[in-house]
XYZ file of C-alpha atoms in Angstrom:
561
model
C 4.063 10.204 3.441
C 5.250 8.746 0.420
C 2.942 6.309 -1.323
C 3.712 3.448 -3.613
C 2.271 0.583 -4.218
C 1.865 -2.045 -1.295
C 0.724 -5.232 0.211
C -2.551 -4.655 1.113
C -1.726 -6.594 4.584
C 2.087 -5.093 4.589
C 2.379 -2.229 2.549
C 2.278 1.126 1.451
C -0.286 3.144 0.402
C -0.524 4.731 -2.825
C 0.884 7.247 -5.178
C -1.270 9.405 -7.805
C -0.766 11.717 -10.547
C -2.477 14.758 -11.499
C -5.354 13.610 -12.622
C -8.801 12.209 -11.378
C -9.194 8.424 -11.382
C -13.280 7.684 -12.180
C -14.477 5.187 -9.268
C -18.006 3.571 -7.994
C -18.527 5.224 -5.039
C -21.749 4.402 -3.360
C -22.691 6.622 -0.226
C -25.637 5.943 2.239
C -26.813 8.895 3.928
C -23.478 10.888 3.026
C -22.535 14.101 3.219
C -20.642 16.629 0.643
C -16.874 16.598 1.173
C -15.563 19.209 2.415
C -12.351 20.652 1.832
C -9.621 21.897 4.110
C -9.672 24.349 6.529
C -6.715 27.133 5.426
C -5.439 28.759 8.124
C -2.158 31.551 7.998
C 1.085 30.351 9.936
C 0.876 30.499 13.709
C 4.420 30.608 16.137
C 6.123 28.309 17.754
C 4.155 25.895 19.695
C 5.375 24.650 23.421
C 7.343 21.835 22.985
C 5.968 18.850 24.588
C 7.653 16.151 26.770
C 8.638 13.175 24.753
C 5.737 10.944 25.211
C 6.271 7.600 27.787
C 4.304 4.513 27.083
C 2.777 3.821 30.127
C -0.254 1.285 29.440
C -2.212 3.472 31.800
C -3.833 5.296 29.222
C -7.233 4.977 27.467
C -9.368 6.921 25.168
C -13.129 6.544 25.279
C -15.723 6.614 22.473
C -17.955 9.392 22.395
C -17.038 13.170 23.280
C -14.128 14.486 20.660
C -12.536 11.502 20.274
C -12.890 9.526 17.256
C -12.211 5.638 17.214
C -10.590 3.815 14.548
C -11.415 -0.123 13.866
C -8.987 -1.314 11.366
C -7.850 -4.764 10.424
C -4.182 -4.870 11.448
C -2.011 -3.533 14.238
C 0.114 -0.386 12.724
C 4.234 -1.453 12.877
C 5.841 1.457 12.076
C 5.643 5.449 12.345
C 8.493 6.493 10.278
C 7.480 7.908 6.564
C 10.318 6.212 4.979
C 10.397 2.753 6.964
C 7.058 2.101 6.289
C 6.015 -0.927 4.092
C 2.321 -1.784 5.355
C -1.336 0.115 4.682
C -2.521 0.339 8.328
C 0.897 2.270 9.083
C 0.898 4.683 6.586
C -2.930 5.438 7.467
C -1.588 6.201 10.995
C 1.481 8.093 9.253
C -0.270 10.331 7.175
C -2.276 11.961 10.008
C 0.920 12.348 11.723
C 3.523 13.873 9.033
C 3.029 15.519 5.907
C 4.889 15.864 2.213
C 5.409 18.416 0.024
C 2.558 17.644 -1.935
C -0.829 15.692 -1.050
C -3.217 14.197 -2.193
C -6.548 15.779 -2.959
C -9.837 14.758 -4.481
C -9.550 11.835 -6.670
C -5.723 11.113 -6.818
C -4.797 15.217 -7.810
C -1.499 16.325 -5.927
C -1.893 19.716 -4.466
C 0.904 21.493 -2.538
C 1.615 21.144 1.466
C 4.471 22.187 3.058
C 5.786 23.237 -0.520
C 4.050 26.932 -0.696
C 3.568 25.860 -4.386
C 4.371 23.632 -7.555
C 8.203 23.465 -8.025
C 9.954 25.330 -10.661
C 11.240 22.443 -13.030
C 14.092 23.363 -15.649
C 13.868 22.647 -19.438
C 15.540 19.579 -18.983
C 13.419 17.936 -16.132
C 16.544 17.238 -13.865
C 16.049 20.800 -11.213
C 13.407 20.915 -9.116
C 13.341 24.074 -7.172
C 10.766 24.113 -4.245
C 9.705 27.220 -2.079
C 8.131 26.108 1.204
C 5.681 27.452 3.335
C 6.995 29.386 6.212
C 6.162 29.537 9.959
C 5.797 25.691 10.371
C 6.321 24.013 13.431
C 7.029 20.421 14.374
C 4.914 18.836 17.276
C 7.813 19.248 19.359
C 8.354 22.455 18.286
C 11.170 22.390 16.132
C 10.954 24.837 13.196
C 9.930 23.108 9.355
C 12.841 24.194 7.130
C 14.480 23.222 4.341
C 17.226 21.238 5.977
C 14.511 18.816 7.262
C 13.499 18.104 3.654
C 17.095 17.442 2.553
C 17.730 15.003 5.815
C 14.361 13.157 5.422
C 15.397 12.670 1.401
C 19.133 11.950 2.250
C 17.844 9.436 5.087
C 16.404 6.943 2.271
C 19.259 7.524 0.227
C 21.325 6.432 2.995
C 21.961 2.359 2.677
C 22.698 2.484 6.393
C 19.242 3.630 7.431
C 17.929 0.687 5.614
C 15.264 2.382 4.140
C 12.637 0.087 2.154
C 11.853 2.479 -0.130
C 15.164 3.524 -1.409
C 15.175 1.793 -5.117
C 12.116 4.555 -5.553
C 14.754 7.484 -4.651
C 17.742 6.507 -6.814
C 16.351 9.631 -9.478
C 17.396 11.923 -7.087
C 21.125 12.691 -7.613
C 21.534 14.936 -4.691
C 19.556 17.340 -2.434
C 20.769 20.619 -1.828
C 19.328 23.964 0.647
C 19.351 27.702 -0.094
C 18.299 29.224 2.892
C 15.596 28.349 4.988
C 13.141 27.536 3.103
C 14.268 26.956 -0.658
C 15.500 23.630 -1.330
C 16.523 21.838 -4.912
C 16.863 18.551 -5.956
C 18.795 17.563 -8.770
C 18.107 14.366 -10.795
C 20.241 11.689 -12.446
C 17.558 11.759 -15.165
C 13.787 13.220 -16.007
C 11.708 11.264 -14.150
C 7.791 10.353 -14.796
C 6.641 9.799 -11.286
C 8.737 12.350 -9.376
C 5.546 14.592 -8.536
C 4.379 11.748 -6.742
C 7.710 10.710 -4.814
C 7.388 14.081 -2.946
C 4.312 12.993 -1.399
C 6.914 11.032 1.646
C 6.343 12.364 4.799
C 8.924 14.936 6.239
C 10.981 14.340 9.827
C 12.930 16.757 11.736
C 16.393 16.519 11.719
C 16.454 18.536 14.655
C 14.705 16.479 16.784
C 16.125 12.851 15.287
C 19.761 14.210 15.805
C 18.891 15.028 19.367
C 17.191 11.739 20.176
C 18.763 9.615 17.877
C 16.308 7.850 16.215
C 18.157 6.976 12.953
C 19.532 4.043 14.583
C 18.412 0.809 13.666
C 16.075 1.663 10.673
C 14.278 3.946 13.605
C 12.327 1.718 15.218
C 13.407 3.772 18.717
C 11.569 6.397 16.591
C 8.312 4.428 16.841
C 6.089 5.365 19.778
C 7.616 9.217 19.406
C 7.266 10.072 16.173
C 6.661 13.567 15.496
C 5.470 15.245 12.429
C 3.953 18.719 11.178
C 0.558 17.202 10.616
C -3.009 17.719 12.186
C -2.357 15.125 14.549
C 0.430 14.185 17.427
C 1.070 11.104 19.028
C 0.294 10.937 22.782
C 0.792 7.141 23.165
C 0.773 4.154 21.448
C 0.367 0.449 22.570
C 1.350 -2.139 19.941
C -1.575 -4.591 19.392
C -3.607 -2.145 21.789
C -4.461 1.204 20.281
C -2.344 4.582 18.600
C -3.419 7.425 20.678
C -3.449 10.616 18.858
C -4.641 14.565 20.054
C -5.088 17.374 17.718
C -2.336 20.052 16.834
C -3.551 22.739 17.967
C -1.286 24.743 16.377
C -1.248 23.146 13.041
C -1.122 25.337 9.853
C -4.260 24.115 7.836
C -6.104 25.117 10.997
C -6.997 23.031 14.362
C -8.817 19.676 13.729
C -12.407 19.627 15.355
C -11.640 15.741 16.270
C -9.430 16.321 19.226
C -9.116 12.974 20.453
C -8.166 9.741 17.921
C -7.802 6.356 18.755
C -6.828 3.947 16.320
C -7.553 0.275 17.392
C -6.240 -3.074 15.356
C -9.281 -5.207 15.546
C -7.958 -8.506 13.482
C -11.096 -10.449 13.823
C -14.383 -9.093 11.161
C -16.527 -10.247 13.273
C -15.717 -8.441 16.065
C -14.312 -5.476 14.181
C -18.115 -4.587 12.539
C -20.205 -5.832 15.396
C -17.718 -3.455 17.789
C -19.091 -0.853 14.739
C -22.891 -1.390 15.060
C -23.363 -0.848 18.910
C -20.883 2.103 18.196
C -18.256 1.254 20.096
C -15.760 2.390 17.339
C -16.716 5.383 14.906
C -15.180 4.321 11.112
C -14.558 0.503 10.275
C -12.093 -0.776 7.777
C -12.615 -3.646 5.846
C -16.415 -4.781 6.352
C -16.829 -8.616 5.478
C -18.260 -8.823 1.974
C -20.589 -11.129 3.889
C -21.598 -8.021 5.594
C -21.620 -5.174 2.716
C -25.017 -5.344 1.796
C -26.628 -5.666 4.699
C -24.755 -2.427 6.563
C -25.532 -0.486 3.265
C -29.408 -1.501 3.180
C -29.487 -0.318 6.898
C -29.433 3.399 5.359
C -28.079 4.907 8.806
C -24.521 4.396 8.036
C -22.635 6.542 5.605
C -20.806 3.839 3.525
C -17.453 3.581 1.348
C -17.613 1.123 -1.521
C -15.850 1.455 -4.355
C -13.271 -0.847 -6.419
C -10.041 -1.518 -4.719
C -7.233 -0.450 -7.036
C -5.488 -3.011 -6.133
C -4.720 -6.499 -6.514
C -5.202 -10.526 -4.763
C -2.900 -12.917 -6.405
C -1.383 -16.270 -4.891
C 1.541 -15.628 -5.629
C 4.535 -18.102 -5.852
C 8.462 -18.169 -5.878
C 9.046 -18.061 -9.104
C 12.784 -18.786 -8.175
C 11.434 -22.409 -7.214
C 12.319 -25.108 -10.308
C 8.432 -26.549 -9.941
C 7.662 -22.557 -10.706
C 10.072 -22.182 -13.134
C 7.703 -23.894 -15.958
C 5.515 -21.765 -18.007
C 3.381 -24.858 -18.496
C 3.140 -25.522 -15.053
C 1.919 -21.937 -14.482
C -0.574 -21.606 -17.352
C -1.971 -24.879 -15.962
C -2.823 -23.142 -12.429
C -4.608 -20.584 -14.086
C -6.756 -22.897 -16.351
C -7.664 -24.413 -13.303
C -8.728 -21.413 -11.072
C -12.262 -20.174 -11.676
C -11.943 -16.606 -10.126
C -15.755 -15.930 -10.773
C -16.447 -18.979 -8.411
C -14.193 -17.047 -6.104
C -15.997 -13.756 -6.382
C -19.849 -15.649 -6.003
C -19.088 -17.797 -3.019
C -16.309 -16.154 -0.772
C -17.086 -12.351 -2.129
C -20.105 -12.334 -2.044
C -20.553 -10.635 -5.570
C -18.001 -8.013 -4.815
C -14.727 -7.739 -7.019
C -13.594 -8.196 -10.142
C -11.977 -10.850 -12.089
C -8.057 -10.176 -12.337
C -6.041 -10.845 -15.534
C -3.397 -8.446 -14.666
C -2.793 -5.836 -12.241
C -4.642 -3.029 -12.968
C -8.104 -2.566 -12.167
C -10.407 -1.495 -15.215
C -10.991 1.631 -14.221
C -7.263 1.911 -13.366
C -6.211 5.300 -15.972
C -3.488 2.885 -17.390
C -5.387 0.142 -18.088
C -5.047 -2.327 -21.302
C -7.524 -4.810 -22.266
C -5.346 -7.516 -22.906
C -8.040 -10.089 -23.506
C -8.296 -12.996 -20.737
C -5.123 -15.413 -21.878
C -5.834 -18.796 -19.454
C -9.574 -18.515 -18.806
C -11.131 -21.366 -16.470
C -11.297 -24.809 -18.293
C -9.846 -27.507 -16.286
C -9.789 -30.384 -19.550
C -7.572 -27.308 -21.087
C -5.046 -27.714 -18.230
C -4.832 -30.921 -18.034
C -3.682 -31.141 -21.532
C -1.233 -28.692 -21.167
C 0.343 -30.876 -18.839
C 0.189 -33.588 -20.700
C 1.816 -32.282 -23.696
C 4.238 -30.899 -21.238
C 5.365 -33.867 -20.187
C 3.506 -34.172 -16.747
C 3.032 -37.698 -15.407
C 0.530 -38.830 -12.817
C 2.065 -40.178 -9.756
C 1.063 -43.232 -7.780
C -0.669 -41.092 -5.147
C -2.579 -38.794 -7.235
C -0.315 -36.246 -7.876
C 1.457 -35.365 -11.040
C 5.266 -35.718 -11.333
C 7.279 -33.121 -13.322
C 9.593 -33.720 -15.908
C 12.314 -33.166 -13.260
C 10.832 -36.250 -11.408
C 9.395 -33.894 -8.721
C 6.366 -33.933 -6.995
C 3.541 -31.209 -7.916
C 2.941 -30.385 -4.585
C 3.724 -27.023 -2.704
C 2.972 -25.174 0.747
C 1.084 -21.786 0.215
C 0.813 -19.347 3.596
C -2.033 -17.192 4.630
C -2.042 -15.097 7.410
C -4.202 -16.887 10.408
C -6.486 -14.187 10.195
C -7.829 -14.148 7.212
C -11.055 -15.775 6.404
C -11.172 -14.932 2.998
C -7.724 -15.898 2.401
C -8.082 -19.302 4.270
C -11.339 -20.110 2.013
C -9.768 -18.999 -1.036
C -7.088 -21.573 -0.229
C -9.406 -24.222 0.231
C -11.532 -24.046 -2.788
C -8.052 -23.375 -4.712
C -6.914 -26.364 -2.993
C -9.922 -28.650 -4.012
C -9.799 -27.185 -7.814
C -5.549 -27.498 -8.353
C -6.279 -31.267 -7.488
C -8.629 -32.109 -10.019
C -5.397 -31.896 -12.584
C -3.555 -33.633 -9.946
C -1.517 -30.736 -7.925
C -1.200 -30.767 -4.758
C -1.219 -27.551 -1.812
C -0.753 -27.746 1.760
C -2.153 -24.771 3.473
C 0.163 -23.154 6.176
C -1.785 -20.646 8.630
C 1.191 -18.218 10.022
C 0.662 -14.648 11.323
C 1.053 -12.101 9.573
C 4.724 -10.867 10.685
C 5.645 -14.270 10.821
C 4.674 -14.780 6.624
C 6.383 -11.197 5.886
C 9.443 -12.333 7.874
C 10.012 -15.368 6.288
C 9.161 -14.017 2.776
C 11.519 -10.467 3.294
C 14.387 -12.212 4.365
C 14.109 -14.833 0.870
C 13.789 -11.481 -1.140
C 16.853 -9.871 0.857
C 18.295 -13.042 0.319
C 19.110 -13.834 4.171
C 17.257 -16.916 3.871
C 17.020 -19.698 0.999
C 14.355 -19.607 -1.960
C 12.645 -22.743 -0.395
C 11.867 -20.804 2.894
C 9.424 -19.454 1.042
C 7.369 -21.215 -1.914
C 3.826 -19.924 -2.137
C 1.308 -16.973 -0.018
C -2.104 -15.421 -0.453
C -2.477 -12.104 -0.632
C -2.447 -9.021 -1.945
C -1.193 -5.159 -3.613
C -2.556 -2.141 -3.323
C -1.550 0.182 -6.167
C -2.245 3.609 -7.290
C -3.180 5.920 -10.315
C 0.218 6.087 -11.256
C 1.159 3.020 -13.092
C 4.971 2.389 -12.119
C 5.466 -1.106 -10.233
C 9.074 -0.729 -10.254
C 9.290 -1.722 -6.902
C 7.046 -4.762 -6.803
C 7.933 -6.311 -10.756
C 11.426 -5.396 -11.421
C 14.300 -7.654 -10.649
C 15.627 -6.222 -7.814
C 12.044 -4.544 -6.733
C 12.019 -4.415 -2.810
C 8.617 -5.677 -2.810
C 9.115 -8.700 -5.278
C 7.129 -11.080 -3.848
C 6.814 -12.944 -6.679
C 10.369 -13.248 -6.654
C 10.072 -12.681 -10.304
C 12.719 -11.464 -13.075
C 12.676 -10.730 -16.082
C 15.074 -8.552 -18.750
C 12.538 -7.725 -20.667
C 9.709 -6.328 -18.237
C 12.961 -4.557 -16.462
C 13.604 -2.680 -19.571
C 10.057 -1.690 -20.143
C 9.750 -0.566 -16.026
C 12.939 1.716 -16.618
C 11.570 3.646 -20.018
C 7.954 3.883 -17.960
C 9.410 6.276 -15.406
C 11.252 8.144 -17.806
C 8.746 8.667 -19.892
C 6.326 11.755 -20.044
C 4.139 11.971 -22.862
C 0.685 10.008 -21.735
C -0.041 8.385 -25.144
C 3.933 7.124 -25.236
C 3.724 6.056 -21.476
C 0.416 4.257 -22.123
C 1.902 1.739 -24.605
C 5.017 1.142 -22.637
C 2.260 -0.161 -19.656
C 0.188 -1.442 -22.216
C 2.950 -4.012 -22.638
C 3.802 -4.348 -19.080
C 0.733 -5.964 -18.780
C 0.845 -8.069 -21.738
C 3.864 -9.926 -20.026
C 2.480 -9.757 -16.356
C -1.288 -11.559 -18.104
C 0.710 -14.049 -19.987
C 4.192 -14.877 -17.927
C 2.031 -15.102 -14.788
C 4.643 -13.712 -12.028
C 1.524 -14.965 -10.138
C -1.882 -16.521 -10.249
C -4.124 -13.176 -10.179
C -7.302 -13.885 -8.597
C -9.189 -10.524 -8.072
C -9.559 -7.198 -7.817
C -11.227 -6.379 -4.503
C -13.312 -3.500 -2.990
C -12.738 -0.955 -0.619
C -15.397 -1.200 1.962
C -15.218 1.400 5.181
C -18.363 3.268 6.664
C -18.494 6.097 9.243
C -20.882 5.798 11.865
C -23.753 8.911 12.145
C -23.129 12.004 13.984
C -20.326 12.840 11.576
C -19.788 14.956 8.605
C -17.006 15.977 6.288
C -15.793 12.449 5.733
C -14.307 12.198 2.145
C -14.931 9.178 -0.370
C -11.783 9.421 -2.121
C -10.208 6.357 -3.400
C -7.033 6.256 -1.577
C -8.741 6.275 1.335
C -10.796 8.309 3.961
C -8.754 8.780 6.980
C -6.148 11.116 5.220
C -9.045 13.697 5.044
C -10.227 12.982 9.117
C -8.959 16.624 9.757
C -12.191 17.440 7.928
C -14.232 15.833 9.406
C -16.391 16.934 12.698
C -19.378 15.643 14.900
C -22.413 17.390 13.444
């Protein structure tokens, strides 16, 4: 699947470059990765029936099967539809790209037999690809399925949400079965990484279908060339997924996974200890400590590159004011944040990218905590305390806003609280609105689509995942599908388009050297932190990968000892 940077809660997952991105990784009682199996092509698998959901069916801990605990309910199967984590988790067992990801953030080739040959000028990109590939239901890999899977997000009918990350490619074209060459409107800096998007069979979407209504028929019978195949899937129950037997890296020794959306922590880790589920995502940071001192777990922690903001529309007029924003931030003490609700674990956030992020800048902490600070800027801005507490613009409105957080979310919800308690020392005003989750990204996607008006939507907690490369194209520019933030501006645009033209490191570096300048002092958002990734694997396993974008990617590795 493809990978680009994401809402942690409704997102993608993320894109890397060739290079290896230095984390903390801290294992109890791990094991060495392993790497993966190779295996020469096998033929044509038995198709299988289309699956039917029939509620009847139920996987079991224990045996071959492997259970998943994760924090959200997957919503979507198809590579290119895709806009949340949990999905593209799910996704990535399911199909594969032509390239992968390997190690820490290094691209390696997968159903591309090898690197593409790239002309002088950067804009051909020639790729041979491996042969004697089957689809789970049999359908042969060619090269037509690469050119329909790449002309599907090009397509504005097929609604794809990724399709601002495609508009390099110019067009897509096949000779023979398994050479195909894309041709780009320009050189491009992250193309490597934009053929990590997970390949579908035209053979089998034509017959069924699917492409109708940005494929959500294609959901529950989704079918892929990777290690895994869907059997069944029950929304808010459990994905049900059996090894491919047949698949070309060689068979999985997992047969049997179940991924289970277990929204509640609680509940999630405790369903963890008595082993009722085999690998948790997202431990409480309540919690970290404690499962890693137990020793008997093997444990994932490791800085999130990612981001937690609350981020508001910055469409809204009370937004609008650079004052106004600088203000918020003087009045935020993230460390507070990371003491009391994190429990010691993340990292203040001055900008998006996480220090040991390969493009980050030290741009110095502009609006560090200091409440008297803010209240002066307000003054001098020509704020006015109101009758009731709360300050009045110099519009005559009323410092006061709604922010959402998805029900949920503890973390979120206390966040909100203590942000709540510290914006109204300096007399601003939040009401908190609890929502769940699709009902937040609803409401917020159709404001960015511009479906609904900018005051649908004023203010959310949350978060981005990103990855090791730096482009945010999608979630900064003007027209970025994944604006939250709502945020534009001519100059960031400008620097967003050179950045992904750009190839020479040092050159690149400075161009997101000053992206961040303007994201740390323009404040598109009040950045809060920069969390951790914390997973664990119960024992009895082995082969399980620390790698930072994630460990199920690698679970065809990984085997009962």
């Amino acid at each position: 699947m493809s990978a680009f940077a994401s809402r942690f809660h409704h997102s993608k997952v993320v894109w890397g470059c060739l290079l290896a991105c230095t984390l903390l990784l801290t294992a109890c009682g791990g094991n060495p990765p392993t790497t993966a199996p190779t295996a020469a092509p096998t033929a044509a698998p038995t198709a299988a029936p289309t699956p039917v959901v029939t509620g009847s069916k139920s996987f079991t801990a224990g045996g071959d099967t492997f259970v998943i605990g994760q924090t959200t309910d997957i919503k979507q199967l198809c590579p290119f539809q895709s806009t949340d984590t949990r999905s593209s988790l799910a996704i990535g067992l399911i199909s594969e790209g032509l390239f992968r990801y390997t190690g820490h953030y290094v691209l390696e080739p997968c159903l591309a037999a090898d690197f593409p040959e790239v002309s002088e000028d950067g804009l051909v990109w020639t790729f041979t690809l491996r042969e004697g590939i089957f689809f789970h239901d049999g359908s042969p890999f060619t090269s037509e399925d690469v050119k329909f899977t790449y002309e599907s997000i090009a397509d504005p009918e097929q609604k794809s949400t990724q399709i601002r990350e495609y508009l390099f490619i110019d067009r897509v074209e096949t000779d023979g079965d398994y050479k195909v060459i894309f041709y780009l409107k320009q050189p491009y800096g992250p193309a490597r990484n934009r053929f990590t998007m997970g390949i579908v069979s035209k053979t089998y979407i034509e017959a069924k279908g699917y492409n109708q209504n940005a494929y959500s028929r294609y959901n529950p019978f989704a079918v892929g060339t990777g290690p895994y195949k869907v059997i069944d899937w029950l929304p808010d129950i459990a994905l049900f997924l059996e090894a491919n037997e047949d698949y070309w890296g060689g068979a999985p020794a997992l047969k049997k996974v179940e991924i289970r959306p277990i929204p509640d922590t609680s509940v999630r880790l405790a369903a963890f200890e008595v082993g009722e589920i085999d690998f948790i995502f997202g431990i409480d940071p309540a919690e970290v400590d404690r499962i890693m001192a137990q020793g008997n777990f093997e444990c994932f922690n490791y800085p999130a590159l990612g981001y937690n903001y609350l981020t508001w529309n910055t469409q809204i007029p009370l937004f609008q004011d650079l004052a106004f924003r600088q203000a918020l931030s003087y009045a935020t003490n993230r460390q507070e944040i990371i003491d009391y609700i994190l429990y010691g674990h993340g990292l203040p956030a001055i900008t998006l990218y996480t220090p040991n992020h390969p493009f980050y800048s030290d741009v110095g902490e502009p609006f560090p905590y200091d409440v008297e600070k803010a209240k002066t800027i307000l003054a001098e801005a020509g704020y006015q305390m109101g009758a009731d507490g709360v300050l009045i613009n110099p519009d005559g409105d009323r410092c006061s806003f709604k922010t959402m957080i998805i029900d949920t979310s503890t973390i979120n919800a206390d966040i909100a609280v203590l942000l709540q308690a510290r914006f109204a020392e300096i007399g601003v005003e939040i009401e908190i609105v609890k929502t769940t989750m699709d009902q937040l990204y609803d409401i917020m996607d159709a404001v960015i689509a511009g479906i609904s008006p900018e005051t649908d939507y004023y203010s959310m907690i949350g978060g981005m995942s990103m990855g090791a490369d730096p482009d945010v194209t999608r979630t900064f520019h003007s027209d970025g599908s994944l604006n939250d933030f709502r945020y534009k501006n001519p100059e960031l645009d400008l620097l967003l388009d050179e950045g992904v033209v750009t190839f020479d490191h040092e050159a690149r570096m400075e161009v997101y050297r000053k992206i961040q300048e303007i994201l740390a002092n323009d404040l598109p958002c009040l950045w809060l932190y920069h969390g951790e990734t914390n997973n664990a694997i119960n024992p009895g396993f082995t082969g399980m990968e620390a790698t930072p974008y994630g460990q199920v990617s690698n679970l065809r590795n990984v085997s009962r000892k």
